[in-house]
Short mmCIF file of N, CA and C in Angstrom, two decimals:
data_model
loop_
_atom_site.label_atom_id
_atom_site.label_comp_id
_atom_site.label_asym_id
_atom_site.label_seq_id
_atom_site.Cartn_x
_atom_site.Cartn_y
_atom_site.Cartn_z
N MET A 1 7.27 -64.68 -69.97
CA MET A 1 7.22 -63.56 -71.08
C MET A 1 7.87 -64.03 -72.19
N GLY A 2 7.27 -64.52 -73.27
CA GLY A 2 7.89 -64.94 -74.50
C GLY A 2 8.39 -63.83 -75.34
N ARG A 3 9.24 -64.13 -76.30
CA ARG A 3 9.69 -63.11 -77.29
C ARG A 3 8.79 -63.01 -78.44
N ARG A 4 8.23 -61.86 -78.59
CA ARG A 4 7.40 -61.57 -79.77
C ARG A 4 7.93 -60.43 -80.56
N ILE A 5 8.12 -60.57 -81.77
CA ILE A 5 8.53 -59.49 -82.55
C ILE A 5 7.48 -58.93 -83.46
N TYR A 6 7.21 -57.67 -83.41
CA TYR A 6 6.27 -56.91 -84.20
C TYR A 6 6.92 -55.69 -84.84
N ALA A 7 7.04 -55.55 -86.11
CA ALA A 7 7.68 -54.31 -86.50
C ALA A 7 6.95 -53.93 -87.75
N GLU A 8 6.91 -52.63 -87.98
CA GLU A 8 6.28 -52.20 -89.24
C GLU A 8 7.45 -51.82 -90.20
N ILE A 9 8.58 -51.95 -89.91
CA ILE A 9 9.72 -51.92 -90.78
C ILE A 9 10.45 -53.20 -90.80
N PRO A 10 11.21 -53.47 -91.85
CA PRO A 10 11.96 -54.76 -92.08
C PRO A 10 12.86 -54.89 -90.86
N LEU A 11 13.18 -55.99 -90.35
CA LEU A 11 14.02 -56.39 -89.33
C LEU A 11 15.42 -55.86 -89.67
N GLU A 12 15.88 -56.07 -90.88
CA GLU A 12 17.13 -55.62 -91.27
C GLU A 12 17.31 -54.20 -91.14
N GLU A 13 16.26 -53.41 -91.54
CA GLU A 13 16.35 -51.96 -91.26
C GLU A 13 16.41 -51.57 -89.88
N LEU A 14 15.72 -52.29 -88.89
CA LEU A 14 15.67 -52.07 -87.65
C LEU A 14 17.16 -52.23 -87.04
N LYS A 15 17.79 -53.40 -87.50
CA LYS A 15 19.15 -53.65 -86.99
C LYS A 15 20.18 -52.48 -87.53
N VAL A 16 20.03 -51.98 -88.64
CA VAL A 16 20.88 -50.94 -89.23
C VAL A 16 20.57 -49.77 -88.33
N TYR A 17 19.38 -49.43 -88.06
CA TYR A 17 19.05 -48.21 -87.24
C TYR A 17 19.47 -48.16 -85.90
N ILE A 18 19.37 -49.32 -85.20
CA ILE A 18 20.00 -49.61 -83.84
C ILE A 18 21.51 -49.49 -83.95
N GLY A 19 22.12 -50.13 -84.97
CA GLY A 19 23.56 -50.06 -85.03
C GLY A 19 24.01 -48.51 -85.38
N ALA A 20 23.31 -47.81 -86.24
CA ALA A 20 23.86 -46.50 -86.53
C ALA A 20 23.64 -45.50 -85.46
N PHE A 21 22.53 -45.49 -84.65
CA PHE A 21 22.28 -44.42 -83.73
C PHE A 21 22.55 -44.89 -82.22
N ARG A 22 22.92 -46.20 -81.98
CA ARG A 22 23.40 -46.76 -80.73
C ARG A 22 22.64 -46.09 -79.62
N PRO A 23 21.37 -46.32 -79.55
CA PRO A 23 20.48 -45.87 -78.47
C PRO A 23 20.74 -46.48 -77.17
N ARG A 24 20.28 -45.78 -76.02
CA ARG A 24 20.45 -46.30 -74.71
C ARG A 24 19.07 -46.48 -74.12
N CYS A 25 18.83 -47.51 -73.22
CA CYS A 25 17.69 -47.75 -72.63
C CYS A 25 17.11 -46.60 -71.79
N ASP A 26 15.87 -46.14 -71.97
CA ASP A 26 15.45 -44.97 -71.26
C ASP A 26 15.23 -45.15 -69.73
N MET A 27 15.23 -46.44 -69.36
CA MET A 27 15.02 -46.70 -67.87
C MET A 27 16.44 -46.90 -67.20
N CYS A 28 17.26 -47.82 -67.76
CA CYS A 28 18.56 -48.00 -66.98
C CYS A 28 19.78 -47.40 -67.77
N GLY A 29 19.68 -46.94 -68.90
CA GLY A 29 20.80 -46.36 -69.58
C GLY A 29 21.78 -47.26 -70.27
N ALA A 30 21.41 -48.72 -70.25
CA ALA A 30 22.25 -49.49 -70.92
C ALA A 30 22.23 -49.42 -72.52
N ARG A 31 23.26 -49.68 -73.14
CA ARG A 31 23.28 -49.58 -74.68
C ARG A 31 22.42 -50.72 -75.20
N VAL A 32 21.40 -50.23 -75.99
CA VAL A 32 20.53 -51.28 -76.58
C VAL A 32 21.03 -51.75 -77.93
N THR A 33 21.04 -53.02 -78.10
CA THR A 33 21.52 -53.73 -79.35
C THR A 33 20.15 -54.52 -79.84
N TYR A 34 20.31 -55.15 -81.05
CA TYR A 34 19.24 -55.84 -81.56
C TYR A 34 19.07 -56.97 -80.61
N ALA A 35 20.08 -57.59 -79.98
CA ALA A 35 20.05 -58.76 -79.13
C ALA A 35 19.36 -58.52 -77.90
N ASN A 36 19.47 -57.35 -77.35
CA ASN A 36 18.79 -56.99 -75.99
C ASN A 36 17.60 -55.99 -76.16
N LEU A 37 17.09 -55.82 -77.35
CA LEU A 37 15.96 -54.94 -77.52
C LEU A 37 14.67 -55.51 -77.01
N GLY A 38 14.08 -54.76 -76.08
CA GLY A 38 12.88 -55.12 -75.49
C GLY A 38 11.72 -54.42 -76.19
N TYR A 39 11.75 -53.12 -76.35
CA TYR A 39 10.64 -52.40 -76.87
C TYR A 39 11.26 -51.16 -77.58
N ALA A 40 10.75 -50.76 -78.60
CA ALA A 40 11.20 -49.57 -79.25
C ALA A 40 10.05 -48.84 -80.00
N ARG A 41 9.87 -47.59 -79.82
CA ARG A 41 8.85 -46.78 -80.66
C ARG A 41 9.61 -45.68 -81.22
N PHE A 42 9.48 -45.60 -82.58
CA PHE A 42 10.12 -44.63 -83.26
C PHE A 42 9.13 -43.53 -84.01
N GLY A 43 9.59 -42.29 -84.03
CA GLY A 43 8.80 -41.36 -84.71
C GLY A 43 9.84 -40.76 -85.75
N ARG A 44 10.07 -39.30 -85.45
CA ARG A 44 11.14 -38.74 -86.19
C ARG A 44 12.56 -39.02 -85.50
N ARG A 45 12.40 -39.64 -84.25
CA ARG A 45 13.53 -40.05 -83.59
C ARG A 45 13.15 -41.24 -82.62
N VAL A 46 14.06 -41.75 -81.84
CA VAL A 46 13.66 -42.81 -81.01
C VAL A 46 12.88 -42.14 -79.85
N GLU A 47 11.56 -42.39 -79.77
CA GLU A 47 10.68 -41.83 -78.78
C GLU A 47 10.81 -42.64 -77.43
N LEU A 48 10.90 -43.84 -77.52
CA LEU A 48 11.03 -44.74 -76.27
C LEU A 48 11.69 -46.01 -76.71
N ILE A 49 12.75 -46.39 -75.87
CA ILE A 49 13.46 -47.53 -76.14
C ILE A 49 13.76 -48.20 -74.84
N LEU A 50 13.46 -49.52 -74.67
CA LEU A 50 13.76 -50.23 -73.51
C LEU A 50 14.53 -51.52 -73.77
N CYS A 51 15.48 -51.87 -72.99
CA CYS A 51 16.14 -53.20 -73.10
C CYS A 51 15.18 -54.22 -72.52
N ILE A 52 15.46 -55.43 -72.84
CA ILE A 52 14.58 -56.55 -72.50
C ILE A 52 14.56 -56.76 -71.07
N GLU A 53 15.45 -56.51 -70.21
CA GLU A 53 15.42 -56.51 -68.74
C GLU A 53 14.47 -55.45 -68.20
N CYS A 54 14.48 -54.30 -68.65
CA CYS A 54 13.66 -53.18 -68.22
C CYS A 54 12.25 -53.46 -68.60
N LEU A 55 11.90 -53.94 -69.83
CA LEU A 55 10.62 -54.33 -70.26
C LEU A 55 10.15 -55.52 -69.37
N LYS A 56 10.90 -56.38 -69.01
CA LYS A 56 10.41 -57.55 -68.05
C LYS A 56 9.99 -56.81 -66.71
N ASP A 57 10.83 -56.05 -66.24
CA ASP A 57 10.67 -55.24 -64.92
C ASP A 57 9.23 -54.39 -64.91
N TYR A 58 9.13 -53.74 -66.06
CA TYR A 58 7.84 -52.89 -66.30
C TYR A 58 6.70 -53.79 -66.42
N ALA A 59 6.75 -54.92 -67.21
CA ALA A 59 5.55 -55.79 -67.29
C ALA A 59 5.28 -56.44 -65.94
N GLU A 60 6.30 -56.85 -64.98
CA GLU A 60 6.06 -57.23 -63.77
C GLU A 60 5.30 -56.19 -62.79
N TYR A 61 5.70 -54.96 -62.99
CA TYR A 61 5.23 -53.94 -62.17
C TYR A 61 3.73 -53.59 -62.66
N ILE A 62 3.28 -53.72 -63.81
CA ILE A 62 1.97 -53.57 -64.26
C ILE A 62 1.20 -54.73 -63.74
N GLU A 63 1.69 -55.97 -63.93
CA GLU A 63 0.97 -57.23 -63.51
C GLU A 63 0.73 -57.23 -62.08
N SER A 64 1.65 -56.61 -61.37
CA SER A 64 1.48 -56.61 -59.83
C SER A 64 0.32 -55.77 -59.27
N GLY A 65 -0.19 -54.85 -60.19
CA GLY A 65 -1.32 -54.12 -59.87
C GLY A 65 -0.71 -52.72 -59.27
N GLU A 66 0.55 -52.55 -59.15
CA GLU A 66 0.92 -51.32 -58.73
C GLU A 66 0.90 -50.15 -59.68
N GLY A 67 0.96 -50.48 -60.95
CA GLY A 67 1.05 -49.50 -62.14
C GLY A 67 -0.19 -49.73 -62.91
N GLY A 68 -0.59 -48.62 -63.61
CA GLY A 68 -1.52 -48.81 -64.67
C GLY A 68 -3.12 -48.88 -64.09
N ARG A 69 -3.13 -48.43 -62.72
CA ARG A 69 -4.48 -48.56 -62.21
C ARG A 69 -5.41 -47.51 -62.86
N ARG A 70 -6.63 -47.69 -62.96
CA ARG A 70 -7.51 -46.73 -63.39
C ARG A 70 -8.72 -46.63 -62.26
N PHE A 71 -9.00 -45.49 -61.99
CA PHE A 71 -10.05 -45.26 -61.00
C PHE A 71 -11.32 -44.70 -61.48
#
């Protein structure tokens, strides 16, 4: 899984936001920094944020067929 960055805000603003609010990963609780940011969705607040390790684990879970099944 390569690193791909897609953001609707400037990366500098994202770095400031993460530094100011110091969010934690929603899956493992680790402190998320710009260096270990895997996924982030923002609304009026941080709606979902994952560190890179949890994002990898989640992607493996989906690819294995255990998650995301539609009947």
